[in-house]
Amino acid sequence: MKTYEQINDRIESGKAVVLTADEVMDYVDKKGLQAAAKEVDVVTTATFGPMCSSGCFLNFGHSKPKIRMSEAWVADVLVYTGIAAVDVYLGCTQLRHGDPANMYPPGEFRYGGGHVIEDLVAGKTLQLFALSYGTDCYPLREIRTYFSIQDLNQAIMVNPRNCYQNYNVAINRSDRTIYTYMGKLEPHQKNGNYCSAGQLSPLLNDPFYETIGVGTRVWLAGAHGHVYAEGTQHAGGGARTPDGVPMGGAGTLALTGDMKQMKKEFVRGVSFIGYGVSLALGIGIPIPILNEEVLRRTCVRDRDILAPVVDYGVDYPQNTGNVIGHVSYEQLRTGQIQVDGKTIEVGSLSSYPKALEVANLLADEIRRGDFRLAAPIAPLRKDAKMKPLVKRGKNR
Amino acid sequence: MNDDSVTKKLMFYFPKCVCDKPIIYHLVKDYHLIVNIYRAKVTPEEEGYLVLDVTGTEEAIQRAIDFVKTFDVTVNYSGKGVVRDEERCSHCGYCVPYCPPGALKIEDRATRKVAYNESECIECLACIRICPFGACTSAF
């Protein structure tokens, strides 16, 4: 049994034993759970993939004379201005003004909010254009200027939903090619895509949210951020394997971090043909080895994790809730899965090599004493269920 | 086909003026080359390009290239019609099932990194359209 304080003391003294979730299982197999639990202080987990519910708050400071921005665009991408005068929220799935979207399907979606965020983190100079109706205190009615992230007072990433605990394998049983956020899916289940770091993914290494909760310090694209709430659509109460591993999406995390501290390799705008734009992020979360049980859960392997296979031709868009079956990440990693006796080629949208890079970078920071762990101030709900949106008439 | 025949990947850039010349015909007929065209865009009144494999003896290929050059055609031997930007590639592996010849593949199951074998690329451009990170680009 260890406490957060003891682990942080060891980190501070540069003596902490840190392993990645990719190497811990072999270590435990060799040393035995009891001995390893005494020895190992932290296991680092990570993921790198598109996470659509991401964005950032920017504060521009005041111009002379002042403006209360009522509509604004950064690099021609619309930002939300329904907050204080020079605060805006930039969402990663917002398209650039004038993007033809799917007018001539499948659209290319070359640039949007995710790309703006990537450019900001890369230190590029971007255009701000803002309009206002003008007030006595904020008389300026229009501004066009250029800025980079260094010019901003704050650039704070605030992501309502990151790090899905597990995710669907998308296939297409319809008779036409479809373009989805899970990629291009050929008809008659010719191919499939999945999106999870599997055995390296944060919440799959802490399936019951014993150490990851509100207040947990995380490595958000290089910045030291934290979990500020349960993520939107957090639903830890779904089906689980006998070992407790969720068999569907389940838990999610709401994360925040200072964009000025981020590394550009882990903040990438992405374009999905026929679907839209998003942001791929690299996230690392340390798991303190408080006891044997916590360590045992970090030893989860790809073969123990099952992902639901879902038809994005009909079942996903029509919200039928139908699941075709489950396959393990061990099977998915081979590049082929079997569904109803048919072999389907599968690809990944989540990058395991990048996730591994994050897990190692975080492990190094902890070993150097540069990253301290924070105990959660509130747990994530284990029983939450996902509610649908019910279409109701006026006179209910 | 001779035992000493080799296959080379070539790219021809056409200026506006030579679109009306049957160049490939002469490569086959006069220089006895086997041609395999990957990509071609040769439109009157516009610049054009041609990406192809030629198979024949070293000597025949060289003579054919000399012949092609008499038409004010630029010949490029670099063979890089589709380029993968190492820095933009996130090695997710999404492109792998969409690459018909398997030029993009996960070679090492341990690292799970995506290798790009340029010589196997048939320039179908599928990767360029589907890569979310925009890692692959075309020379044309």
Coordinates of C-alpha atoms in Angstrom, one line a residue:
Chain A
M1 CA 0.0 0.0 0.0
K2 CA 1.3 3.4 -1.0
T3 CA -0.1 6.9 -0.7
Y4 CA 0.0 9.7 -3.3
E5 CA 2.3 11.6 -0.9
Q6 CA 4.8 8.7 -0.7
I7 CA 4.8 8.4 -4.5
N8 CA 5.3 12.1 -4.9
D9 CA 8.1 12.1 -2.4
R10 CA 9.8 9.4 -4.5
I11 CA 9.2 11.4 -7.6
E12 CA 10.7 14.5 -6.0
S13 CA 13.8 12.6 -4.9
G14 CA 14.2 11.2 -8.4
K15 CA 13.8 7.6 -7.2
A16 CA 10.4 6.8 -8.6
V17 CA 10.1 3.5 -10.5
V18 CA 8.0 4.3 -13.6
L19 CA 6.9 1.9 -16.4
T20 CA 4.6 2.4 -19.4
A21 CA 1.4 0.4 -19.7
D22 CA 3.0 -1.3 -22.7
E23 CA 5.8 -2.8 -20.6
V24 CA 4.2 -3.3 -17.1
M25 CA 2.5 -6.6 -17.9
D26 CA 5.8 -8.4 -18.8
Y27 CA 7.4 -6.9 -15.7
V28 CA 4.6 -8.2 -13.4
D29 CA 4.7 -11.6 -15.1
K30 CA 8.4 -11.8 -14.3
K31 CA 8.4 -10.3 -10.8
G32 CA 5.0 -11.4 -9.5
L33 CA 2.2 -9.0 -8.6
Q34 CA 3.1 -8.6 -4.9
A35 CA 6.8 -7.7 -5.4
A36 CA 6.1 -5.5 -8.4
A37 CA 3.4 -3.5 -6.5
K38 CA 6.0 -2.7 -3.9
E39 CA 8.6 -1.7 -6.4
V40 CA 6.6 0.2 -9.1
D41 CA 5.4 3.7 -8.3
V42 CA 3.7 4.8 -11.5
V43 CA 2.5 3.3 -14.7
T44 CA 2.0 5.7 -17.6
T45 CA -0.9 5.3 -20.0
A46 CA -1.5 7.3 -23.2
T47 CA -3.5 7.7 -26.4
F48 CA -3.2 9.7 -29.6
G49 CA -6.2 10.1 -31.9
P50 CA -8.9 12.4 -33.2
M51 CA -11.0 13.8 -30.3
C52 CA -13.8 15.9 -31.7
S53 CA -14.9 17.5 -28.5
S54 CA -11.8 19.7 -28.2
G55 CA -11.3 23.4 -28.4
C56 CA -9.8 26.4 -26.6
F57 CA -10.6 29.6 -24.9
L58 CA -8.5 32.6 -26.2
N59 CA -8.2 36.0 -24.7
F60 CA -6.9 38.7 -27.0
G61 CA -6.6 41.6 -24.6
H62 CA -8.1 45.0 -25.5
S63 CA -7.6 47.1 -28.6
K64 CA -7.5 50.9 -28.6
P65 CA -10.4 51.8 -28.7
K66 CA -12.0 48.7 -27.2
I67 CA -14.3 46.2 -28.9
R68 CA -16.9 43.8 -27.6
M69 CA -16.6 41.1 -30.2
S70 CA -20.0 39.9 -31.3
E71 CA -18.8 37.8 -34.2
A72 CA -15.2 36.8 -34.8
W73 CA -13.1 34.5 -37.1
V74 CA -9.6 33.3 -36.5
A75 CA -7.9 32.3 -39.8
D76 CA -11.5 32.5 -41.3
V77 CA -12.8 30.0 -38.9
L78 CA -15.8 31.1 -36.8
V79 CA -15.2 31.3 -33.1
Y80 CA -17.9 31.6 -30.4
T81 CA -18.2 35.1 -28.9
G82 CA -21.2 34.8 -26.6
I83 CA -19.0 35.4 -23.6
A84 CA -16.9 38.4 -22.3
A85 CA -15.7 41.2 -24.7
V86 CA -12.4 39.7 -26.0
D87 CA -12.8 36.1 -24.9
V88 CA -13.7 33.5 -27.6
Y89 CA -14.0 29.8 -27.8
L90 CA -12.5 28.0 -30.8
G91 CA -14.0 24.6 -31.5
C92 CA -12.0 22.0 -33.4
T93 CA -14.8 20.8 -35.7
Q94 CA -15.7 24.3 -37.0
L95 CA -15.2 24.6 -40.7
R96 CA -13.4 27.5 -42.4
H97 CA -15.7 30.2 -43.7
G98 CA -16.7 29.4 -47.3
D99 CA -15.7 25.7 -47.1
P100 CA -18.1 23.8 -49.5
A101 CA -18.5 21.1 -46.9
N102 CA -20.3 18.2 -48.6
M103 CA -21.8 20.3 -51.4
Y104 CA -19.9 18.1 -53.9
P105 CA -19.6 14.9 -51.9
P106 CA -17.3 13.6 -50.6
G107 CA -15.9 17.0 -49.5
E108 CA -12.3 17.4 -48.7
F109 CA -12.6 19.6 -45.5
R110 CA -9.0 20.8 -45.8
Y111 CA -9.0 23.4 -43.0
G112 CA -10.9 24.1 -39.8
G113 CA -10.8 24.6 -36.1
G114 CA -8.4 21.7 -35.5
H115 CA -6.0 23.1 -38.0
V116 CA -6.2 26.6 -36.4
I117 CA -5.3 25.1 -33.0
E118 CA -2.4 23.2 -34.6
D119 CA -1.2 26.4 -36.2
L120 CA -1.5 28.3 -32.9
V121 CA 0.5 25.8 -31.0
A122 CA 3.1 25.8 -33.8
G123 CA 3.5 29.5 -33.2
K124 CA 2.1 30.7 -36.6
T125 CA 0.8 34.2 -37.2
L126 CA -3.0 34.1 -37.8
Q127 CA -5.6 36.6 -38.8
L128 CA -8.3 37.8 -36.3
F129 CA -11.3 39.4 -37.8
A130 CA -14.1 40.6 -35.5
L131 CA -17.3 42.6 -35.7
S132 CA -19.3 44.3 -33.1
Y133 CA -22.5 46.3 -32.8
G134 CA -20.7 48.9 -30.7
T135 CA -21.5 50.2 -27.2
D136 CA -20.6 53.2 -25.1
C137 CA -17.9 51.2 -23.3
Y138 CA -16.8 49.2 -26.4
P139 CA -17.1 51.6 -29.3
L140 CA -15.0 49.8 -32.0
R141 CA -17.1 48.0 -34.5
E142 CA -14.6 46.1 -36.6
I143 CA -11.1 44.9 -36.3
R144 CA -8.7 43.0 -38.5
T145 CA -5.3 42.2 -37.1
Y146 CA -2.6 39.5 -36.9
F147 CA -1.4 37.6 -33.8
S148 CA 0.4 34.5 -32.6
I149 CA -0.1 32.5 -29.4
Q150 CA 2.5 34.6 -27.6
D151 CA 0.4 37.7 -28.1
L152 CA -2.5 36.2 -26.2
N153 CA -3.2 36.6 -22.5
Q154 CA -4.5 33.1 -22.3
A155 CA -4.9 30.2 -24.7
I156 CA -6.4 27.4 -22.7
M157 CA -7.5 24.2 -24.1
V158 CA -10.9 23.1 -22.7
N159 CA -12.0 19.7 -24.0
P160 CA -15.4 18.5 -22.9
R161 CA -14.8 14.9 -24.1
N162 CA -11.4 13.2 -24.6
C163 CA -10.0 9.7 -23.9
Y164 CA -13.0 7.5 -24.6
Q165 CA -12.5 4.4 -22.5
N166 CA -13.1 2.0 -25.4
Y167 CA -14.6 2.5 -28.9
N168 CA -16.5 1.0 -31.8
V169 CA -15.2 -0.9 -34.7
A170 CA -17.0 0.7 -37.6
I171 CA -18.0 -1.4 -40.7
N172 CA -20.5 -0.7 -43.4
R173 CA -23.2 -3.3 -44.4
S174 CA -25.0 -1.1 -46.8
D175 CA -24.5 -1.3 -50.5
R176 CA -22.7 2.1 -51.0
T177 CA -19.4 3.6 -49.8
I178 CA -20.0 5.8 -46.8
Y179 CA -17.8 8.6 -45.4
T180 CA -17.8 8.8 -41.6
Y181 CA -15.8 10.2 -38.7
M182 CA -14.6 6.6 -38.5
G183 CA -13.2 6.9 -42.1
K184 CA -14.2 5.7 -45.5
L185 CA -16.2 2.5 -45.2
E186 CA -16.6 0.4 -48.3
P187 CA -20.0 -1.4 -48.8
H188 CA -20.7 -5.0 -47.8
Q189 CA -18.3 -4.9 -44.9
K190 CA -15.3 -4.8 -47.1
N191 CA -13.2 -2.9 -44.5
G192 CA -13.5 -1.6 -41.0
N193 CA -11.8 1.0 -38.7
Y194 CA -11.2 1.1 -35.0
C195 CA -9.9 3.9 -32.7
S196 CA -8.3 3.1 -29.4
A197 CA -4.8 2.7 -27.9
G198 CA -6.1 -0.5 -26.4
Q199 CA -3.8 -1.8 -23.7
L200 CA -2.1 1.6 -23.5
S201 CA -5.3 3.6 -23.3
P202 CA -5.7 5.5 -19.9
L203 CA -9.2 4.4 -18.9
L204 CA -8.7 0.8 -19.9
N205 CA -5.9 0.7 -17.4
D206 CA -8.1 2.1 -14.7
P207 CA -11.5 0.6 -15.6
F208 CA -13.2 1.5 -12.3
Y209 CA -11.8 5.0 -12.1
E210 CA -9.9 4.2 -8.9
T211 CA -7.1 6.8 -9.6
I212 CA -8.4 8.8 -12.6
G213 CA -11.0 11.3 -11.4
V214 CA -11.7 15.0 -11.3
G215 CA -8.5 16.8 -10.5
T216 CA -6.1 14.1 -11.8
R217 CA -3.0 15.8 -13.4
V218 CA -2.6 14.8 -17.0
W219 CA -0.1 15.3 -19.8
L220 CA -2.1 17.1 -22.4
A221 CA -0.1 17.4 -25.6
G222 CA 3.0 18.3 -23.5
A223 CA 1.2 20.7 -21.1
H224 CA 0.6 19.7 -17.5
G225 CA -3.2 19.9 -17.4
H226 CA -5.9 18.1 -15.5
V227 CA -9.3 16.4 -15.6
Y228 CA -11.8 19.1 -14.8
A229 CA -15.0 17.0 -14.9
E230 CA -16.3 13.7 -16.2
G231 CA -16.4 13.9 -20.0
T232 CA -19.6 14.5 -21.8
Q233 CA -21.5 11.2 -22.6
H234 CA -19.5 9.6 -19.7
A235 CA -21.3 6.3 -19.2
G236 CA -19.4 4.0 -17.0
G237 CA -22.4 1.8 -16.3
G238 CA -22.5 -0.2 -19.5
A239 CA -21.6 -3.9 -20.1
R240 CA -18.2 -5.1 -18.9
T241 CA -16.2 -8.3 -19.2
P242 CA -15.8 -10.5 -16.1
D243 CA -12.5 -8.6 -15.5
G244 CA -14.4 -5.3 -15.5
V245 CA -13.2 -4.1 -18.9
P246 CA -16.0 -2.0 -20.6
M247 CA -17.2 -3.6 -23.8
G248 CA -18.2 -0.3 -25.3
G249 CA -17.4 3.4 -25.2
A250 CA -18.1 3.8 -21.4
G251 CA -16.1 6.5 -19.6
T252 CA -14.8 9.8 -20.9
L253 CA -12.7 12.7 -19.5
A254 CA -13.1 16.5 -19.7
L255 CA -9.5 17.9 -19.9
T256 CA -7.9 21.3 -19.7
G257 CA -4.4 22.6 -20.2
D258 CA -2.3 25.6 -21.1
M259 CA -1.9 25.6 -24.9
K260 CA 1.2 27.8 -24.6
Q261 CA 3.0 24.7 -23.0
M262 CA 1.9 22.3 -25.7
K263 CA 4.1 20.5 -28.2
K264 CA 3.1 20.8 -31.9
E265 CA 3.8 17.1 -32.7
F266 CA 0.8 16.2 -30.4
V267 CA -1.7 18.7 -31.6
R268 CA -2.8 17.9 -35.2
G269 CA -5.6 19.2 -37.3
V270 CA -7.3 16.3 -39.2
S271 CA -9.6 16.2 -42.2
F272 CA -11.9 13.3 -42.8
I273 CA -13.0 13.1 -46.4
G274 CA -16.8 13.4 -46.7
Y275 CA -17.2 14.1 -43.0
G276 CA -15.4 17.1 -41.6
V277 CA -12.4 18.4 -39.5
S278 CA -11.3 17.5 -36.1
L279 CA -8.2 17.6 -33.8
A280 CA -5.9 14.7 -33.0
L281 CA -4.3 14.9 -29.6
G282 CA -1.7 13.1 -27.6
I283 CA -2.6 12.5 -24.0
G284 CA -0.8 10.8 -21.2
I285 CA -2.2 9.9 -17.8
P286 CA -0.1 8.5 -14.9
I287 CA -1.5 5.8 -12.7
P288 CA -0.2 5.7 -9.2
I289 CA 0.4 2.2 -8.0
L290 CA -1.4 2.5 -4.7
N291 CA -1.8 -1.2 -4.2
E292 CA -1.7 -4.6 -6.0
E293 CA -5.2 -4.3 -7.3
V294 CA -4.4 -1.0 -9.1
L295 CA -1.3 -2.6 -10.6
R296 CA -3.1 -5.7 -11.7
R297 CA -5.6 -3.6 -13.7
T298 CA -2.8 -1.8 -15.5
C299 CA -1.6 -5.2 -16.7
V300 CA -4.6 -5.4 -19.1
R301 CA -3.6 -6.7 -22.5
D302 CA -5.1 -6.2 -26.0
R303 CA -6.4 -9.8 -25.9
D304 CA -8.5 -8.9 -22.8
I305 CA -10.2 -5.9 -24.3
L306 CA -13.2 -6.3 -26.5
A307 CA -14.5 -3.7 -28.9
P308 CA -18.1 -3.7 -30.3
V309 CA -18.5 -4.0 -34.1
V310 CA -21.1 -1.6 -35.3
D311 CA -22.7 -1.1 -38.7
Y312 CA -22.3 2.6 -39.7
G313 CA -24.4 1.9 -42.8
V314 CA -27.6 1.7 -40.8
D315 CA -27.3 0.9 -37.1
Y316 CA -25.1 3.9 -36.1
P317 CA -26.9 6.6 -38.0
Q318 CA -30.4 5.3 -37.1
N319 CA -29.4 4.8 -33.5
T320 CA -30.7 1.3 -33.3
G321 CA -28.2 0.3 -30.6
N322 CA -27.5 -2.9 -32.5
V323 CA -24.1 -4.4 -32.0
I324 CA -23.0 -7.1 -34.5
G325 CA -20.5 -8.7 -32.2
H326 CA -17.2 -8.1 -30.3
V327 CA -13.6 -8.5 -31.3
S328 CA -10.4 -8.2 -29.2
Y329 CA -7.7 -5.6 -29.8
E330 CA -5.3 -8.4 -30.3
Q331 CA -7.4 -9.5 -33.3
L332 CA -7.7 -5.9 -34.5
R333 CA -3.9 -5.4 -34.4
T334 CA -3.4 -8.2 -36.9
G335 CA -5.2 -6.0 -39.5
Q336 CA -8.0 -8.5 -40.0
I337 CA -11.1 -9.5 -38.1
Q338 CA -13.7 -12.2 -38.6
V339 CA -17.4 -11.2 -38.7
D340 CA -19.9 -13.9 -39.5
G341 CA -17.2 -16.0 -40.9
K342 CA -16.1 -13.2 -43.3
T343 CA -12.6 -11.7 -43.1
I344 CA -12.6 -7.9 -42.9
E345 CA -9.5 -5.8 -43.3
V346 CA -9.2 -3.2 -40.5
G347 CA -7.2 -0.1 -40.0
S348 CA -6.7 2.1 -36.9
L349 CA -7.5 5.8 -36.6
S350 CA -5.7 6.0 -33.3
S351 CA -1.9 5.9 -33.4
Y352 CA -0.2 3.3 -31.2
P353 CA 3.3 4.5 -32.0
K354 CA 2.4 8.1 -31.1
A355 CA 0.7 7.0 -27.9
L356 CA 3.8 5.0 -26.9
E357 CA 5.9 8.1 -27.5
V358 CA 3.6 10.0 -25.2
A359 CA 3.7 7.3 -22.5
N360 CA 7.5 7.3 -22.7
L361 CA 7.8 11.1 -22.6
L362 CA 5.5 11.2 -19.5
A363 CA 7.5 8.4 -17.9
D364 CA 10.7 10.4 -18.4
E365 CA 9.2 13.5 -16.9
I366 CA 8.1 11.6 -13.8
R367 CA 11.5 10.0 -13.5
R368 CA 13.2 13.4 -13.7
G369 CA 10.9 14.7 -11.0
D370 CA 9.2 17.2 -13.4
F371 CA 5.7 15.8 -13.2
R372 CA 4.0 15.3 -9.8
L373 CA 0.8 13.3 -9.4
A374 CA -2.4 14.8 -8.2
A375 CA -5.0 12.8 -6.2
P376 CA -8.5 13.2 -7.6
I377 CA -10.8 15.6 -5.7
A378 CA -14.0 13.8 -6.9
P379 CA -14.5 10.4 -8.5
L380 CA -16.0 9.7 -11.9
R381 CA -19.4 8.0 -11.8
K382 CA -19.3 4.2 -12.2
D383 CA -23.1 3.8 -12.8
A384 CA -23.8 6.6 -15.4
K385 CA -25.9 5.7 -18.4
M386 CA -26.2 7.4 -21.7
K387 CA -29.5 9.2 -22.3
P388 CA -30.9 9.6 -25.8
L389 CA -32.4 12.8 -27.2
V390 CA -36.2 12.3 -27.3
K391 CA -38.1 14.1 -30.0
R392 CA -41.2 15.5 -28.3
G393 CA -44.2 17.5 -29.7
K394 CA -45.2 20.9 -28.4
N395 CA -48.1 19.6 -26.3
R396 CA -46.4 16.8 -24.4
Chain B
M1 CA 12.5 -10.0 -73.4
N2 CA 16.2 -10.1 -72.8
D3 CA 17.8 -11.3 -69.6
D4 CA 19.6 -8.0 -69.2
S5 CA 16.4 -6.0 -69.2
V6 CA 15.7 -3.7 -66.4
T7 CA 12.6 -1.7 -65.2
K8 CA 12.8 2.0 -64.5
K9 CA 10.3 4.4 -63.2
L10 CA 10.2 7.6 -65.2
M11 CA 8.2 10.8 -65.1
F12 CA 7.7 13.0 -68.2
Y13 CA 6.6 16.6 -68.0
F14 CA 5.1 17.9 -71.2
P15 CA 5.1 21.5 -72.1
K16 CA 2.0 22.7 -73.9
C17 CA 3.3 22.2 -77.4
V18 CA 4.1 18.4 -77.6
C19 CA 0.7 17.0 -76.8
D20 CA 0.1 16.0 -80.4
K21 CA 3.2 13.7 -80.6
P22 CA 2.7 9.9 -80.2
I23 CA 5.7 9.5 -77.9
I24 CA 4.8 6.3 -76.2
Y25 CA 4.1 4.6 -79.5
H26 CA 7.7 5.2 -80.5
L27 CA 9.0 3.9 -77.1
V28 CA 7.3 0.6 -77.9
K29 CA 7.8 0.4 -81.6
D30 CA 11.3 1.8 -82.1
Y31 CA 13.0 1.0 -78.7
H32 CA 11.1 -2.2 -77.9
L33 CA 10.3 -1.1 -74.4
I34 CA 7.5 -2.6 -72.3
V35 CA 5.6 0.3 -70.8
N36 CA 3.3 0.4 -67.8
I37 CA 1.6 3.7 -67.3
Y38 CA 0.5 4.6 -63.8
R39 CA -0.7 8.1 -64.3
A40 CA -1.1 10.4 -67.3
K41 CA -2.7 13.7 -67.9
V42 CA -2.0 15.0 -71.4
T43 CA -4.6 17.5 -72.5
P44 CA -4.3 19.8 -75.5
E45 CA -3.4 23.4 -74.6
E46 CA -2.3 22.4 -71.1
E47 CA 0.9 21.1 -69.6
G48 CA 0.9 17.4 -69.0
Y49 CA 2.6 14.6 -67.2
L50 CA 3.1 10.9 -67.5
V51 CA 4.3 8.5 -64.9
L52 CA 5.4 5.1 -66.2
D53 CA 7.6 2.0 -65.8
V54 CA 9.7 1.1 -68.8
T55 CA 11.3 -2.3 -69.2
G56 CA 14.1 -3.0 -71.6
T57 CA 17.8 -3.1 -71.8
E58 CA 19.7 -0.2 -70.2
E59 CA 20.9 0.8 -73.6
A60 CA 17.4 0.9 -75.1
I61 CA 16.1 2.8 -72.2
Q62 CA 18.8 5.4 -72.5
R63 CA 18.3 5.8 -76.2
A64 CA 14.5 6.1 -75.7
I65 CA 15.1 8.8 -73.1
D66 CA 17.4 10.7 -75.5
F67 CA 14.6 10.4 -78.1
V68 CA 12.0 11.7 -75.6
K69 CA 14.3 14.7 -74.8
T70 CA 14.3 15.8 -78.4
F71 CA 10.6 16.8 -77.8
D72 CA 11.4 19.4 -75.1
V73 CA 10.0 16.9 -72.5
T74 CA 11.5 17.0 -69.0
V75 CA 12.4 13.5 -67.8
N76 CA 12.6 12.9 -64.1
Y77 CA 14.1 9.8 -62.7
S78 CA 13.5 10.3 -59.0
G79 CA 10.3 8.2 -59.2
K80 CA 8.7 10.0 -56.3
G81 CA 5.1 10.6 -57.7
V82 CA 3.6 10.1 -54.2
V83 CA 5.5 11.5 -51.3
R84 CA 4.9 10.7 -47.6
D85 CA 5.8 13.4 -45.2
E86 CA 7.5 11.6 -42.3
E87 CA 6.8 14.5 -40.0
R88 CA 3.1 14.7 -40.7
C89 CA 2.5 11.0 -40.6
S90 CA 1.2 9.9 -37.2
H91 CA 1.6 6.2 -38.0
C92 CA -2.0 5.4 -37.1
G93 CA -2.2 2.8 -39.9
Y94 CA -5.5 4.0 -41.2
C95 CA -4.2 4.1 -44.8
V96 CA -2.9 0.5 -44.8
P97 CA -6.1 -1.3 -45.9
Y98 CA -6.8 1.3 -48.6
C99 CA -3.4 0.9 -50.3
P100 CA -4.0 -1.7 -53.1
P101 CA -0.4 -2.8 -53.7
G102 CA 0.5 -2.7 -50.0
A103 CA 3.1 0.0 -50.5
L104 CA 2.0 1.4 -47.2
K105 CA 2.1 -1.3 -44.5
I106 CA 2.9 -2.1 -41.0
E107 CA 6.1 -4.0 -41.4
D108 CA 7.1 -4.4 -37.8
R109 CA 4.2 -5.6 -35.5
A110 CA 6.2 -4.5 -32.4
T111 CA 6.6 -0.8 -33.3
R112 CA 3.4 -0.7 -35.4
K113 CA 4.9 2.0 -37.5
V114 CA 3.7 2.5 -41.0
A115 CA 6.4 1.8 -43.6
Y116 CA 6.1 3.4 -47.1
N117 CA 7.8 1.4 -49.8
E118 CA 7.9 3.9 -52.7
S119 CA 8.9 1.3 -55.3
E120 CA 5.6 -0.6 -54.8
C121 CA 3.4 2.5 -55.1
I122 CA 1.2 2.4 -58.2
E123 CA 0.1 6.0 -57.7
C124 CA -3.6 5.4 -57.3
L125 CA -3.6 8.4 -54.9
A126 CA -6.0 6.7 -52.5
C127 CA -3.8 7.6 -49.6
I128 CA -3.8 11.3 -50.5
R129 CA -7.6 11.4 -50.4
I130 CA -8.1 9.5 -47.2
C131 CA -5.1 10.4 -44.9
P132 CA -6.7 12.7 -42.2
F133 CA -3.2 14.2 -41.4
G134 CA -2.5 15.1 -45.0
A135 CA 0.8 13.1 -44.8
C136 CA 0.8 12.0 -48.5
T137 CA 1.0 14.3 -51.4
S138 CA 1.4 14.0 -55.1
A139 CA 4.1 15.5 -57.2
F140 CA 1.5 16.6 -59.7

